[in-house]
Short mmCIF file of C-alpha atoms in Angstrom, two decimals:
data_model
loop_
_atom_site.label_atom_id
_atom_site.label_comp_id
_atom_site.label_asym_id
_atom_site.label_seq_id
_atom_site.Cartn_x
_atom_site.Cartn_y
_atom_site.Cartn_z
CA ASN M 26 -20.93 -0.20 -28.13
CA TYR M 27 -19.49 1.39 -25.03
CA ASN M 28 -19.73 4.02 -22.34
CA GLU M 29 -16.77 6.33 -21.77
CA TRP M 30 -16.66 8.60 -18.75
CA LYS M 31 -14.55 10.13 -15.99
CA GLN M 32 -14.88 9.71 -12.25
CA THR M 33 -12.55 10.66 -9.40
CA SER M 34 -13.71 7.93 -7.01
CA ASN M 35 -12.17 4.45 -7.02
CA PRO M 36 -14.77 1.65 -6.77
CA ALA M 37 -12.09 -0.76 -5.54
CA LYS M 38 -11.86 1.37 -2.37
CA ARG M 39 -15.63 1.04 -1.86
CA GLU M 40 -16.13 4.76 -2.30
CA ARG M 41 -19.39 6.31 -3.47
CA VAL M 42 -19.26 7.48 -7.08
CA ALA M 43 -17.81 10.98 -7.15
CA GLY M 44 -16.58 13.35 -9.83
CA TYR M 45 -18.60 11.66 -12.58
CA LYS M 46 -18.50 13.29 -16.03
CA ASP M 47 -19.79 12.04 -19.39
CA VAL M 48 -17.30 11.61 -22.22
CA ASP M 49 -19.08 9.36 -24.74
CA ILE M 50 -22.19 7.70 -23.32
CA ASN M 51 -24.30 5.28 -25.37
CA PHE M 52 -26.29 3.70 -22.53
CA ARG M 53 -28.09 5.49 -19.72
CA SER M 54 -30.86 3.15 -18.58
CA GLN M 55 -30.88 1.12 -15.36
CA ASN M 56 -29.55 4.12 -13.39
CA TRP M 57 -26.18 4.36 -15.11
CA GLY M 58 -23.88 6.76 -13.25
CA GLY M 59 -20.33 5.40 -13.30
CA LEU M 60 -18.92 2.36 -11.53
CA GLU M 61 -19.49 1.54 -7.87
CA TYR M 62 -18.36 -1.33 -5.66
CA ASN M 63 -20.81 -4.24 -5.49
CA GLY M 64 -18.95 -7.12 -3.82
CA ASN M 65 -21.99 -9.39 -3.83
CA ARG M 66 -23.01 -10.59 -7.27
CA ALA M 67 -20.22 -8.73 -9.07
CA LEU M 68 -17.09 -6.80 -8.23
CA PHE M 69 -18.45 -3.52 -9.68
CA ASP M 70 -21.73 -2.41 -11.23
CA GLY M 71 -23.03 0.72 -12.93
CA SER M 72 -26.58 0.85 -11.55
CA VAL M 73 -25.59 3.43 -8.99
CA ASN M 74 -27.34 3.49 -5.60
CA THR M 75 -30.06 1.03 -6.60
CA GLY M 76 -29.07 -2.44 -5.41
CA ARG M 77 -29.22 -3.63 -9.02
CA TRP M 78 -26.14 -4.90 -10.84
CA TYR M 79 -26.43 -3.92 -14.49
CA TYR M 80 -23.19 -2.93 -16.24
CA ALA M 81 -21.57 -5.67 -14.11
CA ILE M 82 -17.79 -6.04 -14.02
CA GLY M 83 -16.39 -9.24 -12.53
CA SER M 84 -19.74 -11.02 -12.41
CA LYS M 85 -19.83 -13.88 -9.90
CA GLY M 86 -22.87 -15.57 -11.37
CA ALA M 87 -25.11 -15.71 -14.41
CA TRP M 88 -28.18 -13.57 -15.11
CA ARG M 89 -30.37 -14.94 -17.88
CA GLY M 90 -27.46 -17.22 -18.67
CA ALA M 91 -24.99 -14.38 -19.16
CA ILE M 92 -23.82 -11.04 -17.68
CA PRO M 93 -26.24 -8.21 -16.84
CA GLY M 94 -25.22 -5.47 -19.25
CA PRO M 95 -26.61 -2.08 -20.29
CA ASP M 96 -30.27 -1.42 -21.13
CA GLY M 97 -31.32 -4.60 -19.32
CA ASN M 98 -29.57 -6.84 -21.84
CA ALA M 99 -27.65 -10.04 -21.09
CA GLU M 100 -24.14 -9.93 -22.57
CA ASP M 101 -21.54 -12.64 -23.12
CA VAL M 102 -18.52 -10.36 -22.67
CA VAL M 103 -18.04 -7.06 -20.86
CA GLU M 104 -14.64 -5.33 -20.86
CA LEU M 105 -13.34 -2.52 -18.67
CA TYR M 106 -10.51 -0.20 -19.70
CA MET M 107 -9.12 2.28 -17.20
CA MET M 108 -6.65 5.14 -17.43
CA MET M 109 -5.11 5.55 -14.00
CA GLU M 110 -4.02 8.95 -12.69
CA ASP M 111 -0.61 8.66 -11.00
CA LYS M 112 0.56 12.28 -11.14
CA LYS M 113 -1.24 13.26 -7.97
CA ALA M 114 0.42 10.41 -6.09
CA GLU M 115 3.81 11.50 -7.39
CA LYS M 116 3.12 15.09 -6.35
CA ALA M 117 2.23 13.90 -2.86
CA SER M 118 5.58 12.13 -2.74
CA ALA M 119 7.83 14.67 -4.40
CA GLY M 120 5.84 17.79 -5.04
CA ALA M 121 6.62 21.33 -4.07
CA VAL M 122 3.55 22.41 -2.12
CA GLY M 123 5.08 22.87 1.30
CA ALA M 124 6.61 20.27 3.58
CA CYS M 125 4.85 17.09 4.66
CA PRO M 126 4.04 17.62 8.34
CA GLY M 127 5.94 15.33 10.64
CA VAL M 128 7.87 13.48 7.90
CA THR M 129 11.62 13.79 7.39
CA LEU M 130 14.10 11.78 5.35
CA GLY M 131 17.71 11.66 6.47
CA ASP M 132 20.92 9.68 6.39
CA ARG M 133 19.57 6.13 6.07
CA PHE M 134 16.45 6.92 8.11
CA ILE M 135 12.90 8.16 7.84
CA GLN M 136 11.30 10.07 10.71
CA LEU M 137 7.53 9.83 11.19
CA GLY M 138 6.56 12.19 13.97
CA ASN M 139 8.18 10.89 17.13
CA TRP M 140 9.49 7.71 15.49
CA ARG M 141 12.70 6.99 13.61
CA LEU M 142 13.09 4.01 11.28
CA GLY M 143 16.66 3.49 10.22
CA ASP M 144 19.38 1.27 8.78
CA ILE M 145 21.93 1.24 11.58
CA ASP M 146 24.93 -0.40 9.96
CA GLY M 147 23.71 -2.30 6.90
CA ASN M 148 23.11 -5.41 8.99
CA HIS M 149 20.52 -4.05 11.44
CA PHE M 150 17.33 -1.99 11.02
CA SER M 151 15.51 -0.50 13.99
CA ILE M 152 12.29 1.28 14.93
CA ALA M 153 12.70 3.58 17.93
CA SER M 154 10.91 6.37 19.80
CA SER M 155 12.81 9.66 19.80
CA SER M 156 11.13 11.00 22.96
CA HIS M 157 11.90 8.00 25.17
CA LYS M 158 14.98 6.80 23.24
CA LYS M 159 13.54 3.28 23.38
CA THR M 160 14.11 0.78 20.58
CA ALA M 161 10.96 -1.27 19.98
CA VAL M 162 12.42 -3.73 17.47
CA ILE M 163 15.61 -4.59 15.62
CA TYR M 164 15.54 -6.55 12.36
CA ARG M 165 18.74 -8.36 11.48
CA LYS M 166 20.28 -9.21 8.09
CA ASP M 167 19.79 -12.93 8.77
CA GLY M 168 16.00 -12.40 8.73
CA THR M 169 15.41 -12.48 12.48
CA ALA M 170 13.55 -9.94 14.62
CA HIS M 171 14.58 -8.86 18.12
CA GLY M 172 11.98 -7.02 20.15
CA GLY M 173 12.54 -4.38 22.80
CA PRO M 174 12.49 -2.56 25.06
CA ARG M 175 16.11 -1.74 24.23
CA ASN M 176 18.36 1.30 24.34
CA ASP M 177 20.75 0.44 21.50
CA TYR M 178 20.78 0.29 17.68
CA GLN M 179 19.30 3.76 17.17
CA ALA M 180 19.84 6.38 14.45
CA PHE M 181 19.13 9.54 16.45
CA ASN M 182 22.64 10.95 16.05
CA ARG M 183 22.24 11.41 12.28
CA LYS M 184 21.29 14.60 10.49
CA SER M 185 18.49 15.20 8.01
CA LYS M 186 20.72 15.01 4.97
CA THR M 187 19.25 12.44 2.65
CA ASN M 188 21.53 9.57 1.77
CA GLN M 189 20.73 6.07 0.52
CA ILE M 190 16.96 6.55 0.41
CA VAL M 191 15.60 4.88 -2.73
CA PHE M 192 12.07 4.58 -4.07
CA GLY M 193 10.29 2.42 -6.61
CA ASP M 194 7.04 0.60 -7.30
CA ARG M 195 5.36 0.41 -3.88
CA PHE M 196 8.56 0.32 -1.86
CA ILE M 197 10.98 2.51 0.07
CA GLN M 198 14.55 1.35 0.47
CA ILE M 199 16.41 2.76 3.47
CA GLY M 200 20.05 1.83 3.19
CA GLN M 201 20.07 -1.93 2.68
CA TRP M 202 16.48 -2.46 3.86
CA ARG M 203 13.18 -2.37 1.97
CA PHE M 204 9.70 -1.72 3.25
CA GLY M 205 7.22 -2.70 0.55
CA ASP M 206 3.72 -3.75 -0.43
CA ALA M 207 4.34 -7.18 -1.94
CA ASP M 208 0.90 -7.75 -3.46
CA GLY M 209 -1.69 -5.65 -1.64
CA ALA M 210 -2.33 -8.33 0.98
CA HIS M 211 1.23 -8.56 2.34
CA PHE M 212 3.60 -5.86 3.61
CA SER M 213 7.18 -6.75 4.46
CA ILE M 214 10.62 -5.60 5.52
CA ALA M 215 13.52 -7.36 3.85
CA HIS M 216 17.29 -7.02 3.55
CA THR M 217 18.80 -6.66 0.09
CA GLY M 218 20.79 -9.82 0.80
CA GLY M 219 17.55 -11.73 0.24
CA LYS M 220 16.10 -12.37 3.70
CA THR M 221 12.59 -11.26 4.62
CA ALA M 222 12.56 -10.44 8.34
CA MET M 223 8.83 -9.80 8.81
CA ILE M 224 5.57 -10.05 6.86
CA TRP M 225 2.37 -8.33 7.94
CA ARG M 226 -0.82 -9.61 6.36
CA SER M 227 -4.02 -7.73 5.50
CA ASP M 228 -5.97 -9.82 8.01
CA GLY M 229 -3.95 -8.14 10.77
CA THR M 230 -1.54 -10.99 11.50
CA ASP M 231 2.26 -11.04 11.50
CA HIS M 232 4.62 -13.73 10.16
CA LYS M 233 8.25 -13.70 11.24
CA GLY M 234 11.31 -14.62 9.22
CA PRO M 235 13.78 -15.78 8.25
CA ARG M 236 12.03 -16.12 4.90
CA THR M 237 12.81 -15.33 1.28
CA ASP M 238 9.29 -14.63 -0.03
CA TYR M 239 6.78 -11.75 -0.01
CA ASN M 240 9.38 -9.06 -0.52
CA THR M 241 9.90 -6.39 -3.20
CA LEU M 242 13.59 -7.00 -3.92
CA SER M 243 12.96 -7.94 -7.55
CA ARG M 244 11.61 -4.45 -8.35
CA LYS M 245 13.95 -1.85 -9.76
CA PRO M 246 14.51 1.56 -8.14
CA GLY M 247 12.74 4.43 -9.88
CA PRO M 248 10.07 7.09 -9.37
CA PRO M 249 8.04 6.68 -6.15
CA THR M 250 5.07 4.85 -7.67
CA GLY M 251 2.36 4.07 -5.13
CA VAL M 252 4.36 5.81 -2.39
CA THR M 253 2.60 8.84 -0.90
CA PHE M 254 2.86 10.89 2.27
CA GLY M 255 0.65 12.70 4.74
CA ASP M 256 0.63 13.95 8.31
CA ARG M 257 3.22 11.74 10.06
CA PHE M 258 2.65 8.74 7.80
CA VAL M 259 3.76 7.16 4.57
CA GLN M 260 1.37 5.15 2.42
CA ILE M 261 2.95 2.33 0.42
CA GLY M 262 0.44 0.65 -1.85
CA GLN M 263 -2.45 -0.48 0.35
CA TRP M 264 -0.54 -0.05 3.60
CA ARG M 265 0.21 2.83 5.93
CA ILE M 266 2.96 3.08 8.49
CA GLY M 267 2.69 6.12 10.68
CA GLU M 268 2.48 7.79 14.06
CA HIS M 269 -1.03 7.53 15.48
CA ASP M 270 0.05 9.73 18.37
CA PRO M 271 3.50 10.45 19.88
CA ALA M 272 3.27 7.27 21.94
CA HIS M 273 2.26 4.85 19.18
CA LEU M 274 3.44 3.91 15.67
CA SER M 275 1.35 1.46 13.66
CA ILE M 276 1.30 -0.55 10.45
CA GLN M 277 -2.23 -0.85 9.10
CA HIS M 278 -3.91 -2.15 5.93
CA GLN M 279 -6.47 -0.01 4.11
CA SER M 280 -9.17 -2.54 5.07
CA GLY M 281 -8.80 -1.25 8.63
CA LYS M 282 -6.86 -4.13 10.16
CA THR M 283 -3.95 -3.02 12.34
CA ALA M 284 -1.13 -5.55 12.02
CA VAL M 285 1.22 -4.14 14.67
CA ILE M 286 1.54 -1.25 17.13
CA PHE M 287 4.90 -0.06 18.46
CA ARG M 288 4.74 1.81 21.78
CA GLN M 289 7.12 4.50 23.04
CA ASP M 290 8.10 2.34 26.03
CA GLY M 291 9.74 -0.05 23.55
CA THR M 292 7.05 -2.73 23.55
CA ILE M 293 5.33 -4.33 20.55
CA HIS M 294 1.62 -5.09 20.37
CA ASN M 295 0.66 -7.34 17.46
CA GLY M 296 -2.80 -7.09 15.98
CA ARG M 297 -3.36 -10.88 15.83
CA GLY M 298 -6.21 -10.23 13.44
CA ARG M 299 -8.31 -8.55 16.11
CA ARG M 300 -7.32 -4.86 16.10
CA THR M 301 -8.54 -1.91 14.06
CA ASP M 302 -7.30 0.92 16.31
CA TYR M 303 -4.23 3.18 16.42
CA GLY M 304 -4.24 3.64 12.65
CA THR M 305 -3.75 6.65 10.37
CA TRP M 306 -6.27 6.01 7.58
CA GLN M 307 -8.52 8.78 8.87
CA ARG M 308 -5.93 11.31 7.63
CA SER M 309 -5.77 12.61 4.08
CA LEU M 310 -2.85 12.36 1.71
CA ALA M 311 -0.98 15.62 1.24
CA ALA M 312 0.41 17.22 -1.90
CA CYS M 313 3.73 18.04 -0.30
CA ALA M 314 7.47 17.68 -0.41
CA VAL M 315 9.26 15.55 2.13
CA GLN M 316 12.24 17.28 3.70
CA GLY M 317 15.33 15.99 1.92
CA MET M 318 13.35 14.45 -0.95
CA SER M 319 14.89 16.71 -3.58
CA GLN M 320 18.34 15.38 -2.76
CA THR M 321 17.14 11.80 -2.91
CA THR M 322 16.99 11.56 -6.67
CA SER M 323 20.51 12.93 -7.06
CA GLN M 324 22.06 10.36 -4.76
CA THR M 325 23.82 7.33 -6.13
CA GLN M 326 21.35 4.54 -5.62
CA PRO M 327 22.77 1.54 -3.78
CA GLN M 328 22.84 -1.56 -5.91
CA VAL M 329 20.17 -4.05 -4.97
CA GLN M 330 21.65 -7.48 -4.66
CA PRO M 331 19.91 -10.40 -6.35
CA GLN M 332 17.60 -12.27 -4.03
CA VAL M 333 19.39 -15.17 -2.39
CA GLN M 334 17.61 -18.51 -2.40
CA PRO M 335 18.94 -20.45 0.60
CA GLN M 336 18.03 -23.97 1.55
CA PRO M 337 14.36 -24.27 2.55
CA GLN M 338 13.71 -23.44 6.18
CA PRO M 339 10.73 -24.13 8.41
CA GLN M 340 8.05 -21.55 7.65
CA PRO M 341 6.03 -19.69 10.28
CA GLN M 342 2.51 -20.87 10.71
CA THR M 343 0.27 -19.76 7.91
CA THR M 344 -3.25 -20.42 6.76
CA SER M 345 -4.79 -20.84 3.37
CA GLN M 346 -5.29 -17.08 3.39
CA GLU M 347 -1.54 -16.61 2.98
CA GLN M 348 -1.99 -16.79 -0.80
CA PRO M 349 -3.44 -13.40 -1.72
CA PRO M 350 -6.55 -13.12 -3.83
CA THR M 351 -5.82 -12.09 -7.40
CA THR M 352 -8.84 -9.93 -7.95
CA SER M 353 -8.96 -6.78 -9.99
CA GLN M 354 -10.04 -5.04 -6.79
CA GLU M 355 -6.61 -5.59 -5.29
CA GLN M 356 -4.83 -4.64 -8.47
CA ALA M 357 -6.70 -1.36 -8.70
CA GLY M 358 -6.60 -0.50 -5.00
CA GLY M 359 -4.92 2.66 -3.87
CA LYS M 360 -5.07 4.52 -7.22
CA LYS M 361 -7.56 7.03 -8.48
CA LEU M 362 -9.71 6.36 -11.52
CA GLN M 363 -9.53 9.10 -14.13
CA MET M 364 -11.34 7.62 -17.09
CA GLY M 365 -13.14 4.36 -17.75
CA ARG M 366 -14.58 2.66 -20.76
CA VAL M 367 -16.91 -0.31 -20.74
CA ARG M 368 -17.14 -2.12 -24.06
CA VAL M 369 -19.86 -4.68 -24.64
CA LYS M 370 -19.31 -7.52 -27.10
CA ASN M 371 -22.47 -9.16 -28.34
CA SER M 372 -22.42 -12.83 -29.22
CA VAL M 373 -22.76 -13.65 -32.92
#
């Protein structure tokens, strides 16, 4: 017994059910209407807009000794199968519906509005404001970070001819440097030599290198999966890096926590777990082509070096939250549900 349906909303993103359409429905009682986020007694439920939790997925407790299923029954096992729609995300990254406003790829750099992020010489990566020509931060191959204000290590003299820009599963590699969503809860920049220079966490905190963990260096280059663009921002997995306004560039998690803000005067303002401003999540993704993207796939992709495992070094202060939760919510975040099927297995 099962329900099979389509919906365009993603319950993991705590959206209201939208775009619901029957495919093969066997149960309709208890206000069935697709899957919505619960977060209290279960991860998801299908009793839409009622406060009840029938059709529960990821139940956190027992109801009548089991799981609240369809038609008011208690079930021993409930399974969820999802077909995820990735084509729209790919079109937003590499489609042909106009140019993405305020986003340009070039020779070992990406420009987001007024801000240029670039691999300077293979050993240094910088984030700088093009209007004030101020460098806010330099990340070095050895895994260290050097904050501004500075006037050096900038990539403004390069043209918008794409070279050494590589994509993959929730990462962008610019020259020898990778920005990537490690696991939904952690976003990092790392050198292909193996050193992680900075980790930003979903609680809005930052954790400096040198480190060798929470990077995306083990993933192979390929189609831009989970990498999408919009007005002056790029979304990588559950993270967005983008220009809030010409004076500010931010890195923010989809939960709303701002991990860091770079200012055009070359200063850095860390979120410290307390900021939710200067983000870009209020903007929509765009089905667009990034300037220079078409050349990207034809370029020879730089070989990613195996991750180096140096001798253990003192780690920056962390808390027990550093280990990310392994919930299905995090695994499903950032993608759009196309079709779902709930199958109920009755005990014998």
